[in-house]
Coordinates of C-alpha atoms in Angstrom, one line a residue:
M235 CA -14.8 1.6 26.1
K236 CA -17.0 2.9 23.5
A237 CA -15.9 2.2 19.9
V238 CA -17.0 2.3 16.2
Q239 CA -17.1 -0.8 14.8
K240 CA -18.1 -2.7 11.7
T241 CA -20.5 -5.3 12.5
E242 CA -22.2 -6.1 9.2
P243 CA -21.5 -6.7 5.4
K244 CA -22.8 -3.2 4.4
I245 CA -22.7 0.3 4.3
G246 CA -22.6 2.1 7.6
A247 CA -21.1 1.2 11.5
K248 CA -22.4 1.4 14.7
L249 CA -21.0 2.8 18.0
V250 CA -21.0 -0.1 20.4
E251 CA -19.4 -0.7 23.9
V252 CA -16.7 -3.4 23.7
P253 CA -14.1 -4.9 26.1
T254 CA -11.0 -2.9 26.5
P255 CA -7.9 -4.7 25.4
T256 CA -6.3 -6.7 28.0
N257 CA -3.5 -9.2 28.3
L258 CA -1.4 -7.6 25.8
K259 CA 1.0 -9.5 23.7
P260 CA 4.5 -9.4 24.1
G261 CA 5.9 -6.1 22.1
W262 CA 2.4 -4.3 22.3
T263 CA 1.1 -1.6 24.2
L264 CA -2.0 0.3 25.2
V265 CA -2.8 3.7 24.1
K266 CA -5.9 5.8 25.1
V267 CA -6.8 7.7 21.9
R268 CA -7.1 11.5 22.4
A269 CA -7.9 12.0 18.8
T270 CA -8.5 10.4 15.5
S271 CA -9.1 11.3 12.0
I272 CA -10.8 9.7 8.6
C273 CA -9.3 8.5 5.9
G274 CA -10.2 7.5 2.4
T275 CA -9.9 3.7 3.7
D276 CA -12.1 4.1 6.3
I277 CA -14.6 5.5 3.6
H278 CA -14.3 2.2 2.0
I279 CA -14.6 0.0 4.6
W280 CA -17.8 2.4 5.7
N281 CA -19.2 1.4 2.3
W282 CA -18.1 -1.9 2.1
D283 CA -17.0 -1.6 -1.3
Q284 CA -15.7 -4.4 -3.4
W285 CA -12.1 -3.6 -2.5
S286 CA -13.4 -3.6 1.4
Q287 CA -15.4 -7.1 0.7
G288 CA -12.2 -8.4 -0.7
R289 CA -9.4 -7.0 1.4
I290 CA -11.1 -7.7 4.8
G291 CA -14.0 -9.8 4.1
E292 CA -17.1 -10.6 6.3
K293 CA -15.6 -13.4 8.2
A294 CA -13.3 -10.6 10.0
L295 CA -16.4 -8.5 11.4
P296 CA -17.0 -7.3 13.9
Q297 CA -14.1 -4.9 13.2
I298 CA -13.2 -1.7 14.7
L299 CA -12.5 1.3 12.1
G300 CA -9.9 3.9 11.9
H301 CA -6.0 3.9 11.5
E302 CA -5.3 7.6 12.0
F303 CA -4.6 8.7 15.9
C304 CA -2.5 10.0 18.6
G305 CA -3.0 9.3 22.0
E306 CA -1.1 8.4 25.9
V307 CA 0.7 5.3 26.3
V308 CA -1.5 4.0 29.3
E309 CA 0.2 0.1 29.7
L310 CA 2.8 -2.1 28.4
G311 CA 2.8 -5.2 27.5
P312 CA 6.1 -7.6 28.1
N313 CA 9.3 -6.7 26.2
C314 CA 8.5 -3.4 25.7
N315 CA 11.8 -1.2 25.8
R316 CA 11.6 1.8 23.9
I317 CA 8.2 3.3 24.9
K318 CA 6.9 4.1 28.1
V319 CA 3.7 4.8 30.0
G320 CA 3.2 8.2 29.8
D321 CA 4.4 8.7 26.2
Y322 CA 2.4 11.1 23.8
V323 CA 2.5 8.7 20.2
S324 CA 0.9 8.2 17.2
A325 CA 1.4 5.3 15.2
E326 CA 2.8 4.1 11.7
T327 CA -0.4 2.0 10.1
H328 CA 1.9 -0.3 8.6
I329 CA 2.7 -3.0 11.1
Y330 CA 5.7 -4.3 9.6
D331 CA 7.1 -8.0 10.3
P332 CA 10.7 -7.8 11.3
G333 CA 11.4 -11.0 9.2
D334 CA 10.3 -9.7 5.9
L335 CA 13.0 -9.2 3.3
T336 CA 12.0 -5.7 3.0
S337 CA 12.4 -5.3 6.6
M338 CA 15.6 -6.5 6.8
L339 CA 16.9 -4.2 4.0
G340 CA 15.6 -1.4 6.0
I341 CA 12.3 -0.9 4.0
F342 CA 9.8 -1.1 6.4
H343 CA 7.0 0.4 4.8
V344 CA 6.1 -2.3 2.6
G345 CA 6.3 -6.7 3.1
N346 CA 4.6 -9.9 2.1
N347 CA 3.6 -10.1 5.8
M348 CA 2.8 -6.4 6.8
K349 CA -0.3 -5.9 8.7
I350 CA -2.8 -2.7 8.5
L351 CA -3.9 -0.9 11.3
G352 CA -7.8 -1.0 11.1
V353 CA -7.8 -3.3 8.2
D354 CA -6.0 -6.2 9.6
T355 CA -6.5 -5.8 13.0
D356 CA -8.8 -3.7 15.3
G357 CA -8.7 0.1 14.5
C358 CA -8.4 3.4 16.6
F359 CA -12.2 4.9 16.7
A360 CA -12.3 4.0 20.2
D361 CA -11.5 5.0 23.8
Y362 CA -8.4 2.5 23.6
V363 CA -6.6 1.0 20.9
A364 CA -3.7 -2.0 21.4
I365 CA -1.1 -1.7 19.0
P366 CA 3.0 -2.9 18.4
E367 CA 5.7 -0.5 20.2
I368 CA 7.5 -1.0 16.7
V369 CA 5.1 1.4 14.8
L370 CA 5.0 4.0 17.8
W371 CA 6.2 7.6 17.1
K372 CA 6.9 9.7 19.8
N373 CA 5.6 13.1 19.7
D374 CA 6.7 16.6 20.5
K375 CA 4.4 17.5 23.3
T376 CA 3.5 20.7 22.3
M377 CA 1.4 19.4 19.3
P378 CA -1.9 19.7 19.1
P379 CA -4.1 16.4 19.3
E380 CA -5.7 17.4 15.7
Y381 CA -2.7 17.6 14.3
A382 CA -0.6 14.8 15.8
S383 CA -3.6 12.4 14.6
I384 CA -3.0 13.5 11.2
Q385 CA 0.6 12.8 10.9
E386 CA -0.2 9.4 9.0
P387 CA -1.5 10.6 5.8
L388 CA 0.6 13.9 5.7
G389 CA 3.0 11.2 5.8
N390 CA 1.8 9.9 2.8
A391 CA 1.9 13.7 1.2
C392 CA 5.6 14.1 2.3
Y393 CA 6.5 10.8 0.6
A394 CA 5.1 11.8 -2.6
V395 CA 6.7 15.0 -2.9
M396 CA 10.0 14.2 -1.5
G397 CA 10.0 10.5 -3.4
E398 CA 13.5 8.6 -2.6
D399 CA 16.0 11.4 -3.5
N400 CA 14.6 14.0 -1.5
D401 CA 15.3 16.3 -3.9
V402 CA 12.4 19.2 -4.6
Y403 CA 14.1 22.3 -4.2
G404 CA 13.4 24.7 -6.8
K405 CA 11.9 22.5 -9.1
T406 CA 8.6 22.7 -11.0
M407 CA 5.8 20.4 -9.3
L408 CA 2.4 19.0 -10.7
I409 CA -0.1 17.9 -8.2
T410 CA -3.1 16.2 -9.2
G411 CA -6.5 16.1 -7.1
D412 CA -7.9 18.1 -4.4
G413 CA -8.6 15.4 -1.5
P414 CA -6.6 16.0 1.8
I415 CA -3.6 14.4 0.8
S416 CA -3.1 16.2 -2.7
L417 CA -3.7 19.1 0.1
F418 CA -1.2 18.3 2.5
A419 CA 1.3 18.2 -0.5
I420 CA 0.7 21.1 -1.6
G421 CA 1.9 22.4 1.7
V422 CA 4.7 19.8 2.1
A423 CA 5.9 21.0 -1.4
K424 CA 5.9 24.7 -0.3
A425 CA 8.1 24.3 2.9
A426 CA 10.6 22.1 0.8
G427 CA 11.4 24.9 -1.4
A428 CA 9.4 23.6 -4.9
S429 CA 9.8 26.9 -7.1
K430 CA 6.1 26.8 -9.1
I431 CA 3.5 24.1 -7.6
I432 CA 0.3 23.4 -9.9
Q433 CA -2.6 21.7 -9.2
F434 CA -5.1 19.8 -11.1
G435 CA -8.4 19.6 -9.3
M436 CA -12.2 20.1 -9.4
A437 CA -14.0 20.9 -6.1
Q438 CA -13.9 24.6 -5.6
Y439 CA -14.3 24.2 -2.0
S440 CA -11.3 22.0 -1.9
M441 CA -9.2 24.2 -4.3
E442 CA -9.6 27.2 -2.3
I443 CA -8.1 25.5 0.6
G444 CA -5.2 24.5 -2.0
R445 CA -4.8 28.3 -2.5
K446 CA -4.3 28.7 1.4
M447 CA -1.7 25.9 1.1
G448 CA 0.6 28.0 -1.2
V449 CA -0.5 26.5 -4.9
D450 CA 0.9 28.8 -7.4
I451 CA -1.2 27.9 -10.2
Q452 CA -4.7 26.1 -10.3
I453 CA -6.3 24.4 -13.0
D454 CA -10.0 23.2 -13.0
V455 CA -10.3 19.9 -14.7
T456 CA -13.8 20.2 -15.2
K457 CA -13.6 23.6 -17.4
T458 CA -10.5 22.4 -19.6
T459 CA -9.5 20.0 -22.2
P460 CA -6.3 17.9 -21.9
D461 CA -4.9 20.0 -24.7
E462 CA -5.3 23.0 -22.5
R463 CA -4.1 21.5 -19.4
Y464 CA -1.3 20.7 -21.3
K465 CA -0.2 23.9 -22.4
I466 CA -0.6 25.8 -19.5
V467 CA 1.9 23.6 -18.0
M468 CA 4.1 24.3 -20.8
D469 CA 4.0 27.9 -20.6
N470 CA 4.4 28.0 -17.1
T471 CA 7.7 25.5 -17.4
G472 CA 9.5 27.1 -19.9
G473 CA 8.2 24.6 -22.5
W474 CA 9.6 21.7 -20.8
G475 CA 7.1 20.1 -18.8
C476 CA 7.0 19.8 -14.7
D477 CA 10.3 18.2 -13.3
I478 CA 8.3 16.3 -10.6
V479 CA 4.5 15.1 -10.8
C480 CA 2.8 14.0 -7.9
E481 CA -0.2 11.8 -9.5
M482 CA -2.5 11.3 -6.5
I483 CA -5.8 10.3 -7.9
G484 CA -5.3 7.0 -10.4
A485 CA -7.7 7.7 -12.6
Q486 CA -7.2 7.2 -16.4
S487 CA -7.9 10.7 -17.3
S488 CA -5.6 11.9 -14.4
L489 CA -2.6 9.5 -15.6
D490 CA -2.8 10.6 -19.0
D491 CA -2.3 14.5 -18.0
A492 CA 0.2 13.4 -15.4
F493 CA 2.5 11.2 -17.8
R494 CA 1.9 14.1 -20.4
C495 CA 2.8 17.0 -18.0
I496 CA 5.8 15.6 -17.1
R497 CA 9.3 16.4 -18.6
K498 CA 11.9 14.3 -20.0
G499 CA 14.3 12.8 -16.9
G500 CA 11.6 14.1 -14.7
R501 CA 10.2 12.3 -11.2
F502 CA 6.7 10.4 -11.4
S503 CA 5.3 9.8 -7.9
A504 CA 2.6 6.8 -8.3
F505 CA 0.3 7.3 -5.1
G506 CA -3.1 7.2 -6.6
I507 CA -5.2 4.1 -6.6
P508 CA -7.2 3.6 -9.9
S509 CA -10.9 2.2 -9.1
K510 CA -10.3 -0.6 -11.5
S511 CA -7.1 -2.1 -12.8
P512 CA -5.2 -2.4 -15.0
S513 CA -4.6 1.3 -16.5
Q514 CA -3.2 2.2 -19.9
I515 CA 0.0 3.4 -20.0
D516 CA 2.0 4.4 -23.4
Y517 CA 5.3 2.4 -21.6
T518 CA 7.5 3.5 -25.0
D519 CA 6.8 7.0 -25.1
Q520 CA 5.7 7.8 -21.7
I521 CA 8.4 6.0 -19.9
V522 CA 11.2 4.7 -21.8
F523 CA 12.1 7.4 -24.1
K524 CA 11.2 10.1 -21.7
G525 CA 13.6 8.7 -19.3
I526 CA 11.6 9.2 -16.4
Q527 CA 11.9 7.8 -13.0
I528 CA 8.8 6.3 -11.1
H529 CA 8.9 6.4 -7.5
G530 CA 5.8 3.8 -6.1
I531 CA 4.3 5.8 -3.1
S532 CA 3.1 3.1 -0.3
G533 CA 2.1 4.8 2.7
R534 CA 5.3 6.5 4.4
K535 CA 8.7 6.2 4.7
I536 CA 9.4 4.4 8.3
F537 CA 10.2 6.7 10.0
D538 CA 11.9 9.4 7.9
T539 CA 8.7 11.1 6.7
W540 CA 7.4 11.0 10.5
Y541 CA 11.1 12.6 10.9
R542 CA 10.5 15.4 9.2
N543 CA 6.7 15.8 9.6
G544 CA 7.0 15.8 13.2
N545 CA 9.9 18.3 13.0
M546 CA 8.2 20.7 10.1
L547 CA 4.7 20.8 12.5
A548 CA 6.5 21.0 15.8
N549 CA 8.7 24.2 14.6
R550 CA 5.6 25.6 12.7
K551 CA 7.2 25.8 9.4
L552 CA 4.1 23.5 8.0
D553 CA 0.7 24.6 9.1
P554 CA -2.0 21.8 8.1
T555 CA -4.9 24.3 9.6
P556 CA -6.4 24.7 6.6
V557 CA -6.9 21.6 5.7
V558 CA -8.2 20.2 8.9
T559 CA -11.6 21.5 8.2
H560 CA -13.8 20.0 11.1
L561 CA -13.2 18.7 14.6
M562 CA -15.9 16.3 16.1
A563 CA -17.2 14.0 19.0
L564 CA -16.5 10.2 17.9
E565 CA -20.0 10.0 18.7
D566 CA -20.8 12.2 15.9
Y567 CA -19.2 9.9 13.5
Q568 CA -21.8 9.1 11.5
K569 CA -22.7 13.1 10.5
A570 CA -19.0 12.8 9.7
F571 CA -19.3 10.0 7.2
E572 CA -22.3 11.3 5.8
M573 CA -20.3 14.6 5.2
L574 CA -17.3 12.7 3.8
T575 CA -19.3 10.8 1.2
A576 CA -22.0 13.7 0.1
P577 CA -22.1 14.5 -3.7
T578 CA -20.6 17.7 -3.3
R579 CA -18.2 18.0 -0.4
Q580 CA -17.8 20.4 2.2
C581 CA -15.0 19.2 4.3
A582 CA -11.6 17.9 3.8
K583 CA -10.1 16.2 6.9
I584 CA -12.3 15.4 9.8
V585 CA -10.7 14.8 13.2
M586 CA -12.8 13.1 15.8
F587 CA -12.4 13.3 19.4
P588 CA -13.3 10.2 22.0
D589 CA -13.1 12.6 25.1
K590 CA -15.5 15.7 24.9
Q591 CA -13.1 18.0 26.8
E592 CA -10.4 17.0 24.4
L593 CA -12.7 18.6 21.5
N594 CA -13.7 21.7 23.7
A595 CA -10.0 22.2 24.0
A596 CA -8.8 21.8 20.4
L597 CA -12.1 24.2 19.6
A598 CA -10.9 26.7 22.1
R599 CA -7.7 26.6 20.0
R600 CA -9.5 27.4 16.8
K601 CA -11.1 30.4 17.8

């Protein structure tokens, strides 16, 4: 089969021919990939940055990239009971260990022994991918592959917006950033009934997508000072601050804005990852005396966010179309990564197709 593989500890990847997975382990399945999309984690691995070097390491190479996909189950290993050959599936990329305490407590998306598809195992930028049955999610058969493949990052957005309490309706919300997950979060917040959605961003191309997704107020951080941003938020929240803040960047300036703009007693969704740690936070005044809740957003809630997003997509209550800006063949992966790593990005989410007939069908749906 063809696959996009990280073969050397340097920038880039190669399109190679590798054996299709065989001799499936008990509880594992083989899925024919119909569509797969590129994530920020894939860009880290493509660039082979400090995180990738430490998290994956040269000894793990070669390794197939990718963790967002949808496809058809074509083979089952021993002891598979829930999934059948022919099922149309996507996958939760956090491969949980049933023996972890968190798993036994029903918290499947974090764990001491959890593995991540495309990071700790071969990924899905390929014709086929081997993956455990326990993390497969059955898709509505009417859902187009280009949308079924983006449910994993959409789940990040859903978890960040909904938090642990799922209390959004009628609330004001600040979403920082203008990357794909921030843009998805705008759509989720709109669908969930947020009363006013404010976005802090900087890229005009992406900010335009934010408007299509339903944002109410946009603030360009390159054209405003922290005091000006704070005043705009206060003026639009009755002087209280936002009920919910989804911090999606992790940069120090974004953290400063986010903690400043949340109201007392509000909820802070911490999703953004700083480029370096530790970050500086005023623990006393920004957290304790404000009485806020901080919800750490790691991945998605298995399978709560999958259930919610699947229903919203299948019933057309949430339209991700503006964020899915490009559909491409898997063979064109290099062009896709060049677009995503360009100094001025003119794309958001890129979905790739191993089969060109699938690509042509997806392009036809866009017309």
